[in-house]
Short mmCIF file of N, CA and C in Angstrom, two decimals:
data_model
loop_
_atom_site.label_atom_id
_atom_site.label_comp_id
_atom_site.label_asym_id
_atom_site.label_seq_id
_atom_site.Cartn_x
_atom_site.Cartn_y
_atom_site.Cartn_z
N MET B 1 -22.40 0.04 -0.90
CA MET B 1 -22.36 0.76 -2.17
C MET B 1 -22.43 -0.26 -3.31
N PRO B 2 -22.80 0.17 -4.49
CA PRO B 2 -22.99 -0.77 -5.60
C PRO B 2 -21.75 -1.59 -5.96
N ASP B 3 -20.55 -1.05 -5.72
CA ASP B 3 -19.33 -1.78 -6.07
C ASP B 3 -18.79 -2.61 -4.91
N GLU B 4 -19.59 -2.82 -3.88
CA GLU B 4 -19.20 -3.63 -2.72
C GLU B 4 -20.09 -4.85 -2.63
N ILE B 5 -19.66 -5.84 -1.86
CA ILE B 5 -20.47 -7.03 -1.61
C ILE B 5 -21.79 -6.58 -0.97
N GLN B 6 -22.89 -7.07 -1.51
CA GLN B 6 -24.20 -6.73 -0.97
C GLN B 6 -24.50 -7.60 0.25
N THR B 7 -25.08 -7.02 1.28
CA THR B 7 -25.22 -7.70 2.56
C THR B 7 -26.67 -8.00 2.96
N GLU B 8 -27.62 -7.82 2.06
CA GLU B 8 -29.03 -8.02 2.42
C GLU B 8 -29.29 -9.43 2.96
N GLU B 9 -28.73 -10.45 2.31
CA GLU B 9 -28.96 -11.82 2.76
C GLU B 9 -28.31 -12.09 4.12
N ILE B 10 -27.18 -11.46 4.37
CA ILE B 10 -26.53 -11.60 5.68
C ILE B 10 -27.41 -10.97 6.75
N ILE B 11 -27.98 -9.81 6.45
CA ILE B 11 -28.86 -9.13 7.41
C ILE B 11 -30.09 -9.99 7.70
N LYS B 12 -30.68 -10.58 6.67
CA LYS B 12 -31.83 -11.47 6.89
C LYS B 12 -31.44 -12.63 7.80
N ASP B 13 -30.29 -13.23 7.54
CA ASP B 13 -29.82 -14.36 8.35
C ASP B 13 -29.58 -13.97 9.80
N ILE B 14 -29.05 -12.78 10.02
CA ILE B 14 -28.83 -12.29 11.38
C ILE B 14 -30.14 -12.30 12.16
N PHE B 15 -31.20 -11.77 11.54
CA PHE B 15 -32.50 -11.72 12.22
C PHE B 15 -33.12 -13.11 12.36
N GLU B 16 -32.93 -13.98 11.37
CA GLU B 16 -33.45 -15.34 11.46
C GLU B 16 -32.82 -16.10 12.63
N GLN B 17 -31.58 -15.76 12.95
CA GLN B 17 -30.88 -16.39 14.08
C GLN B 17 -31.19 -15.71 15.41
N GLY B 18 -32.04 -14.68 15.39
CA GLY B 18 -32.42 -14.00 16.63
C GLY B 18 -31.35 -13.08 17.18
N LYS B 19 -30.46 -12.64 16.33
CA LYS B 19 -29.39 -11.74 16.77
C LYS B 19 -29.76 -10.29 16.47
N GLU B 20 -28.99 -9.36 17.02
CA GLU B 20 -29.19 -7.94 16.77
C GLU B 20 -28.30 -7.49 15.62
N CYS B 21 -28.78 -6.49 14.87
CA CYS B 21 -28.03 -5.97 13.73
C CYS B 21 -27.97 -4.46 13.81
N PHE B 22 -26.78 -3.94 13.65
CA PHE B 22 -26.54 -2.49 13.65
C PHE B 22 -25.95 -2.11 12.31
N ILE B 23 -26.37 -0.97 11.78
CA ILE B 23 -25.83 -0.51 10.50
C ILE B 23 -25.27 0.90 10.67
N PRO B 24 -24.35 1.28 9.78
CA PRO B 24 -23.72 2.59 9.93
C PRO B 24 -24.61 3.76 9.54
N ARG B 25 -24.40 4.86 10.25
CA ARG B 25 -24.93 6.16 9.84
C ARG B 25 -23.73 7.10 9.81
N TYR B 26 -23.41 7.57 8.63
CA TYR B 26 -22.26 8.45 8.42
C TYR B 26 -22.69 9.89 8.59
N LYS B 27 -21.84 10.68 9.22
CA LYS B 27 -22.08 12.12 9.32
C LYS B 27 -21.26 12.80 8.23
N PRO B 28 -21.92 13.49 7.31
CA PRO B 28 -21.19 14.15 6.22
C PRO B 28 -20.20 15.19 6.74
N HIS B 29 -19.17 15.41 5.97
CA HIS B 29 -18.15 16.43 6.26
C HIS B 29 -17.42 16.17 7.57
N SER B 30 -17.28 14.90 7.95
CA SER B 30 -16.55 14.53 9.16
C SER B 30 -16.08 13.09 8.98
N SER B 31 -15.46 12.53 10.01
CA SER B 31 -15.11 11.11 9.99
C SER B 31 -15.94 10.36 11.04
N HIS B 32 -17.05 10.98 11.47
CA HIS B 32 -17.87 10.38 12.52
C HIS B 32 -18.93 9.45 11.93
N MET B 33 -19.04 8.29 12.55
CA MET B 33 -20.02 7.30 12.15
C MET B 33 -20.57 6.67 13.43
N ASP B 34 -21.86 6.38 13.44
CA ASP B 34 -22.47 5.62 14.51
C ASP B 34 -23.01 4.33 13.92
N MET B 35 -23.17 3.33 14.77
CA MET B 35 -23.80 2.07 14.37
C MET B 35 -25.15 2.01 15.07
N LEU B 36 -26.23 2.05 14.27
CA LEU B 36 -27.58 2.13 14.82
C LEU B 36 -28.34 0.83 14.57
N LYS B 37 -29.17 0.48 15.54
CA LYS B 37 -29.86 -0.80 15.54
C LYS B 37 -31.03 -0.83 14.55
N LEU B 38 -31.09 -1.92 13.78
CA LEU B 38 -32.25 -2.20 12.94
C LEU B 38 -33.25 -2.99 13.77
N SER B 39 -34.53 -2.78 13.52
CA SER B 39 -35.55 -3.53 14.26
C SER B 39 -35.90 -4.84 13.57
N SER B 40 -35.65 -4.93 12.26
CA SER B 40 -35.93 -6.14 11.49
C SER B 40 -35.19 -6.06 10.16
N ALA B 41 -35.16 -7.17 9.44
CA ALA B 41 -34.55 -7.17 8.11
C ALA B 41 -35.31 -6.24 7.17
N GLU B 42 -36.62 -6.14 7.36
CA GLU B 42 -37.44 -5.29 6.51
C GLU B 42 -37.24 -3.81 6.82
N ASP B 43 -36.78 -3.51 8.02
CA ASP B 43 -36.56 -2.13 8.45
C ASP B 43 -35.63 -1.38 7.51
N ILE B 44 -34.69 -2.07 6.92
CA ILE B 44 -33.70 -1.40 6.07
C ILE B 44 -34.35 -0.74 4.86
N SER B 45 -35.44 -1.31 4.36
CA SER B 45 -36.10 -0.73 3.18
C SER B 45 -36.80 0.60 3.50
N SER B 46 -36.99 0.90 4.77
CA SER B 46 -37.63 2.17 5.15
C SER B 46 -36.62 3.30 5.33
N LEU B 47 -35.35 3.01 5.19
CA LEU B 47 -34.31 4.01 5.46
C LEU B 47 -34.12 4.95 4.27
N ALA B 48 -33.58 6.11 4.57
CA ALA B 48 -33.32 7.13 3.55
C ALA B 48 -32.08 6.76 2.73
N LEU B 49 -32.13 7.08 1.45
CA LEU B 49 -31.00 6.87 0.55
C LEU B 49 -30.13 8.12 0.56
N THR B 50 -28.85 7.96 0.86
CA THR B 50 -27.95 9.11 0.92
C THR B 50 -27.45 9.48 -0.48
N SER B 51 -26.70 10.55 -0.55
CA SER B 51 -26.11 10.97 -1.83
C SER B 51 -25.09 9.95 -2.33
N TRP B 52 -24.62 9.06 -1.45
CA TRP B 52 -23.70 7.99 -1.84
C TRP B 52 -24.46 6.72 -2.24
N ASN B 53 -25.79 6.81 -2.31
CA ASN B 53 -26.65 5.66 -2.62
C ASN B 53 -26.54 4.56 -1.56
N ILE B 54 -26.47 4.99 -0.31
CA ILE B 54 -26.44 4.06 0.83
C ILE B 54 -27.71 4.28 1.64
N LEU B 55 -28.37 3.18 2.00
CA LEU B 55 -29.52 3.28 2.89
C LEU B 55 -29.01 3.40 4.32
N GLN B 56 -29.41 4.46 5.00
CA GLN B 56 -28.99 4.64 6.39
C GLN B 56 -30.05 5.44 7.14
N PRO B 57 -30.08 5.29 8.48
CA PRO B 57 -31.02 6.08 9.27
C PRO B 57 -30.76 7.57 9.07
N SER B 58 -31.84 8.35 9.04
CA SER B 58 -31.70 9.79 8.84
C SER B 58 -31.08 10.46 10.07
N ASP B 59 -30.58 11.66 9.88
CA ASP B 59 -29.95 12.40 10.97
C ASP B 59 -30.90 12.68 12.12
N ASP B 60 -32.19 12.82 11.82
CA ASP B 60 -33.15 13.11 12.89
C ASP B 60 -33.76 11.86 13.50
N ASP B 61 -33.26 10.68 13.12
CA ASP B 61 -33.74 9.42 13.69
C ASP B 61 -33.00 9.18 15.01
N SER B 62 -33.60 9.63 16.11
CA SER B 62 -32.95 9.52 17.41
C SER B 62 -33.49 8.36 18.25
N ALA B 63 -34.44 7.61 17.70
CA ALA B 63 -35.06 6.52 18.46
C ALA B 63 -34.22 5.24 18.43
N ARG B 64 -33.31 5.13 17.50
CA ARG B 64 -32.52 3.90 17.37
C ARG B 64 -31.38 3.85 18.38
N GLU B 65 -31.14 2.67 18.88
CA GLU B 65 -30.04 2.46 19.83
C GLU B 65 -28.71 2.51 19.09
N GLU B 66 -27.74 3.21 19.66
CA GLU B 66 -26.37 3.23 19.13
C GLU B 66 -25.60 2.14 19.85
N ALA B 67 -24.85 1.35 19.12
CA ALA B 67 -24.18 0.17 19.67
C ALA B 67 -23.30 0.49 20.87
N LEU B 68 -22.57 1.59 20.83
CA LEU B 68 -21.65 1.91 21.92
C LEU B 68 -22.35 2.51 23.13
N ALA B 69 -23.63 2.85 22.98
CA ALA B 69 -24.41 3.32 24.13
C ALA B 69 -24.87 2.12 24.97
N GLY B 70 -24.75 0.93 24.39
CA GLY B 70 -25.13 -0.30 25.08
C GLY B 70 -23.93 -1.21 25.24
N GLY B 71 -24.10 -2.43 24.81
CA GLY B 71 -23.07 -3.46 25.01
C GLY B 71 -21.97 -3.52 23.98
N GLY B 72 -21.99 -2.63 23.01
CA GLY B 72 -20.96 -2.66 21.98
C GLY B 72 -21.30 -3.66 20.89
N LEU B 73 -20.32 -4.01 20.08
CA LEU B 73 -20.51 -4.93 18.96
C LEU B 73 -19.57 -6.11 19.07
N ASP B 74 -20.00 -7.26 18.54
CA ASP B 74 -19.15 -8.45 18.48
C ASP B 74 -18.41 -8.55 17.16
N LEU B 75 -19.04 -8.03 16.10
CA LEU B 75 -18.53 -8.22 14.74
C LEU B 75 -18.90 -7.02 13.88
N ILE B 76 -17.97 -6.61 13.02
CA ILE B 76 -18.26 -5.59 12.01
C ILE B 76 -17.79 -6.13 10.66
N PHE B 77 -18.70 -6.07 9.67
CA PHE B 77 -18.31 -6.34 8.29
C PHE B 77 -17.76 -5.04 7.72
N MET B 78 -16.53 -5.09 7.24
CA MET B 78 -15.81 -3.90 6.80
C MET B 78 -15.85 -3.75 5.28
N PRO B 79 -16.29 -2.60 4.80
CA PRO B 79 -16.22 -2.35 3.36
C PRO B 79 -14.81 -1.86 2.99
N GLY B 80 -14.55 -1.78 1.72
CA GLY B 80 -13.28 -1.24 1.27
C GLY B 80 -13.12 -1.34 -0.23
N LEU B 81 -12.14 -0.62 -0.73
CA LEU B 81 -11.83 -0.66 -2.16
C LEU B 81 -10.79 -1.74 -2.47
N GLY B 82 -9.87 -1.96 -1.52
CA GLY B 82 -8.82 -2.96 -1.71
C GLY B 82 -8.33 -3.47 -0.38
N PHE B 83 -7.79 -4.70 -0.42
CA PHE B 83 -7.30 -5.36 0.79
C PHE B 83 -6.06 -6.16 0.43
N ASP B 84 -5.16 -6.33 1.40
CA ASP B 84 -4.07 -7.28 1.19
C ASP B 84 -4.22 -8.40 2.21
N LYS B 85 -3.47 -9.46 2.02
CA LYS B 85 -3.64 -10.65 2.85
C LYS B 85 -3.11 -10.48 4.28
N LYS B 86 -2.49 -9.34 4.56
CA LYS B 86 -2.04 -9.04 5.93
C LYS B 86 -3.15 -8.34 6.73
N GLY B 87 -4.28 -8.05 6.08
CA GLY B 87 -5.38 -7.39 6.77
C GLY B 87 -5.42 -5.89 6.58
N ASN B 88 -4.54 -5.36 5.74
CA ASN B 88 -4.59 -3.93 5.46
C ASN B 88 -5.76 -3.64 4.53
N ARG B 89 -6.40 -2.51 4.76
CA ARG B 89 -7.62 -2.16 4.04
C ARG B 89 -7.51 -0.76 3.47
N LEU B 90 -7.88 -0.61 2.22
CA LEU B 90 -7.97 0.71 1.59
C LEU B 90 -9.44 1.09 1.57
N GLY B 91 -9.80 2.09 2.35
CA GLY B 91 -11.18 2.56 2.39
C GLY B 91 -11.40 3.65 1.36
N ARG B 92 -12.35 4.51 1.63
CA ARG B 92 -12.67 5.58 0.69
C ARG B 92 -12.10 6.92 1.14
N GLY B 93 -11.24 6.90 2.16
CA GLY B 93 -10.48 8.09 2.53
C GLY B 93 -11.08 8.98 3.59
N LYS B 94 -12.24 8.65 4.10
CA LYS B 94 -12.87 9.50 5.12
C LYS B 94 -12.53 9.05 6.54
N GLY B 95 -12.11 7.80 6.71
CA GLY B 95 -11.73 7.32 8.04
C GLY B 95 -12.88 6.92 8.93
N TYR B 96 -14.07 6.73 8.37
CA TYR B 96 -15.23 6.41 9.20
C TYR B 96 -15.02 5.15 10.05
N TYR B 97 -14.62 4.05 9.41
CA TYR B 97 -14.49 2.79 10.14
C TYR B 97 -13.30 2.81 11.10
N ASP B 98 -12.19 3.40 10.69
CA ASP B 98 -11.03 3.48 11.58
C ASP B 98 -11.36 4.30 12.82
N THR B 99 -12.06 5.41 12.63
CA THR B 99 -12.46 6.26 13.76
C THR B 99 -13.44 5.52 14.67
N TYR B 100 -14.39 4.80 14.05
CA TYR B 100 -15.36 4.06 14.86
C TYR B 100 -14.67 2.94 15.65
N LEU B 101 -13.75 2.24 15.01
CA LEU B 101 -13.03 1.17 15.73
C LEU B 101 -12.20 1.74 16.88
N ASP B 102 -11.66 2.93 16.71
CA ASP B 102 -10.94 3.59 17.80
C ASP B 102 -11.89 3.84 18.97
N ARG B 103 -13.10 4.28 18.68
CA ARG B 103 -14.11 4.47 19.74
C ARG B 103 -14.45 3.13 20.40
N CYS B 104 -14.55 2.07 19.60
CA CYS B 104 -14.84 0.74 20.15
C CYS B 104 -13.76 0.30 21.14
N MET B 105 -12.51 0.60 20.83
CA MET B 105 -11.40 0.18 21.69
C MET B 105 -11.47 0.85 23.06
N LYS B 106 -12.16 1.97 23.14
CA LYS B 106 -12.32 2.68 24.42
C LYS B 106 -13.57 2.22 25.17
N HIS B 107 -14.41 1.43 24.53
CA HIS B 107 -15.65 0.91 25.13
C HIS B 107 -15.29 -0.32 25.97
N PRO B 108 -16.02 -0.56 27.06
CA PRO B 108 -15.71 -1.73 27.90
C PRO B 108 -15.70 -3.07 27.16
N SER B 109 -16.50 -3.21 26.11
CA SER B 109 -16.52 -4.48 25.37
C SER B 109 -15.35 -4.62 24.40
N GLY B 110 -14.64 -3.53 24.16
CA GLY B 110 -13.44 -3.57 23.31
C GLY B 110 -13.74 -3.62 21.83
N LYS B 111 -12.69 -3.87 21.06
CA LYS B 111 -12.78 -3.89 19.60
C LYS B 111 -13.52 -5.15 19.15
N PRO B 112 -14.52 -4.97 18.27
CA PRO B 112 -15.18 -6.15 17.71
C PRO B 112 -14.29 -6.85 16.68
N TYR B 113 -14.58 -8.11 16.42
CA TYR B 113 -13.90 -8.84 15.36
C TYR B 113 -14.32 -8.21 14.04
N THR B 114 -13.39 -8.04 13.12
CA THR B 114 -13.69 -7.38 11.85
C THR B 114 -13.44 -8.34 10.68
N ILE B 115 -14.41 -8.37 9.79
CA ILE B 115 -14.31 -9.20 8.58
C ILE B 115 -14.56 -8.31 7.37
N ALA B 116 -13.64 -8.34 6.44
CA ALA B 116 -13.83 -7.64 5.17
C ALA B 116 -14.45 -8.62 4.18
N LEU B 117 -15.52 -8.19 3.53
CA LEU B 117 -16.14 -8.97 2.46
C LEU B 117 -15.66 -8.37 1.15
N ALA B 118 -15.00 -9.17 0.32
CA ALA B 118 -14.35 -8.62 -0.87
C ALA B 118 -14.57 -9.49 -2.10
N PHE B 119 -14.46 -8.85 -3.24
CA PHE B 119 -14.35 -9.57 -4.50
C PHE B 119 -12.88 -9.94 -4.68
N ARG B 120 -12.62 -11.03 -5.36
CA ARG B 120 -11.23 -11.46 -5.58
C ARG B 120 -10.38 -10.35 -6.21
N GLU B 121 -11.00 -9.55 -7.07
CA GLU B 121 -10.29 -8.47 -7.76
C GLU B 121 -9.84 -7.37 -6.80
N GLN B 122 -10.39 -7.34 -5.60
CA GLN B 122 -10.01 -6.32 -4.62
C GLN B 122 -8.80 -6.73 -3.77
N ILE B 123 -8.33 -7.96 -3.94
CA ILE B 123 -7.19 -8.43 -3.16
C ILE B 123 -5.91 -8.00 -3.87
N CYS B 124 -5.10 -7.23 -3.17
CA CYS B 124 -3.88 -6.65 -3.73
C CYS B 124 -2.65 -7.25 -3.05
N GLU B 125 -1.53 -7.08 -3.69
CA GLU B 125 -0.26 -7.52 -3.10
C GLU B 125 0.04 -6.75 -1.82
N SER B 126 -0.19 -5.45 -1.87
CA SER B 126 0.10 -4.60 -0.72
C SER B 126 -0.83 -3.38 -0.76
N VAL B 127 -1.32 -3.00 0.42
CA VAL B 127 -2.17 -1.83 0.56
C VAL B 127 -1.45 -0.87 1.52
N PRO B 128 -1.29 0.39 1.14
CA PRO B 128 -0.61 1.34 2.03
C PRO B 128 -1.42 1.57 3.30
N MET B 129 -0.72 1.71 4.41
CA MET B 129 -1.36 1.93 5.70
C MET B 129 -0.87 3.24 6.31
N ALA B 130 -1.78 3.98 6.90
CA ALA B 130 -1.45 5.18 7.66
C ALA B 130 -1.44 4.81 9.15
N GLU B 131 -0.95 5.70 9.96
CA GLU B 131 -0.81 5.44 11.39
C GLU B 131 -2.14 5.12 12.07
N ASN B 132 -3.22 5.77 11.63
CA ASN B 132 -4.52 5.57 12.28
C ASN B 132 -5.36 4.46 11.63
N ASP B 133 -4.86 3.80 10.59
CA ASP B 133 -5.60 2.71 9.94
C ASP B 133 -5.61 1.48 10.83
N VAL B 134 -6.75 0.81 10.87
CA VAL B 134 -6.91 -0.40 11.68
C VAL B 134 -7.01 -1.59 10.74
N GLN B 135 -6.17 -2.60 10.95
CA GLN B 135 -6.22 -3.79 10.12
C GLN B 135 -7.50 -4.58 10.41
N VAL B 136 -7.98 -5.30 9.38
CA VAL B 136 -9.11 -6.18 9.58
C VAL B 136 -8.60 -7.54 10.07
N ASP B 137 -9.44 -8.24 10.82
CA ASP B 137 -9.02 -9.53 11.38
C ASP B 137 -9.07 -10.64 10.34
N GLU B 138 -9.98 -10.53 9.39
CA GLU B 138 -10.16 -11.60 8.40
C GLU B 138 -10.73 -11.01 7.12
N ILE B 139 -10.31 -11.57 6.00
CA ILE B 139 -10.85 -11.14 4.71
C ILE B 139 -11.47 -12.35 4.03
N LEU B 140 -12.73 -12.24 3.66
CA LEU B 140 -13.41 -13.30 2.94
C LEU B 140 -13.62 -12.86 1.49
N TYR B 141 -13.18 -13.72 0.58
CA TYR B 141 -13.37 -13.44 -0.84
C TYR B 141 -13.52 -14.75 -1.57
N GLU B 142 -13.84 -14.70 -2.82
CA GLU B 142 -14.25 -15.84 -3.60
C GLU B 142 -13.31 -17.05 -3.50
N ASP B 143 -12.01 -16.87 -3.46
CA ASP B 143 -11.06 -17.97 -3.44
C ASP B 143 -10.81 -18.54 -2.05
N CYS B 144 -11.44 -18.00 -1.02
CA CYS B 144 -11.17 -18.47 0.35
C CYS B 144 -11.60 -19.90 0.54
#
């Protein structure tokens, strides 16, 4: 989203290193999210823009591999509105990433390492946590 760290250069680097890249597809009116495989860094520009101004594969795009249908994920970059230094994350209230991480924990490859990319202004003294919230493993921000 426009108020989050932009990841285009990270995506390019992933492909330059010969790695695979999966991006989220959110299902509206639910907390369900899938991580679908990009074929190239340029592939992202062909994706549909959602009402949230996010580029993501369309609902009828069934040709893309879902990460949990295969080997799972090693790493997820986590978005958020605020973070504290204990790894607590304030999302946008839909639970997409927490629900997806719960699904990952049931996959044979387990939970991927999670990194939050943040602006320094997003680092808070304390972020409230609910029972189903999953802490991030690491937070990267300007002062790191």
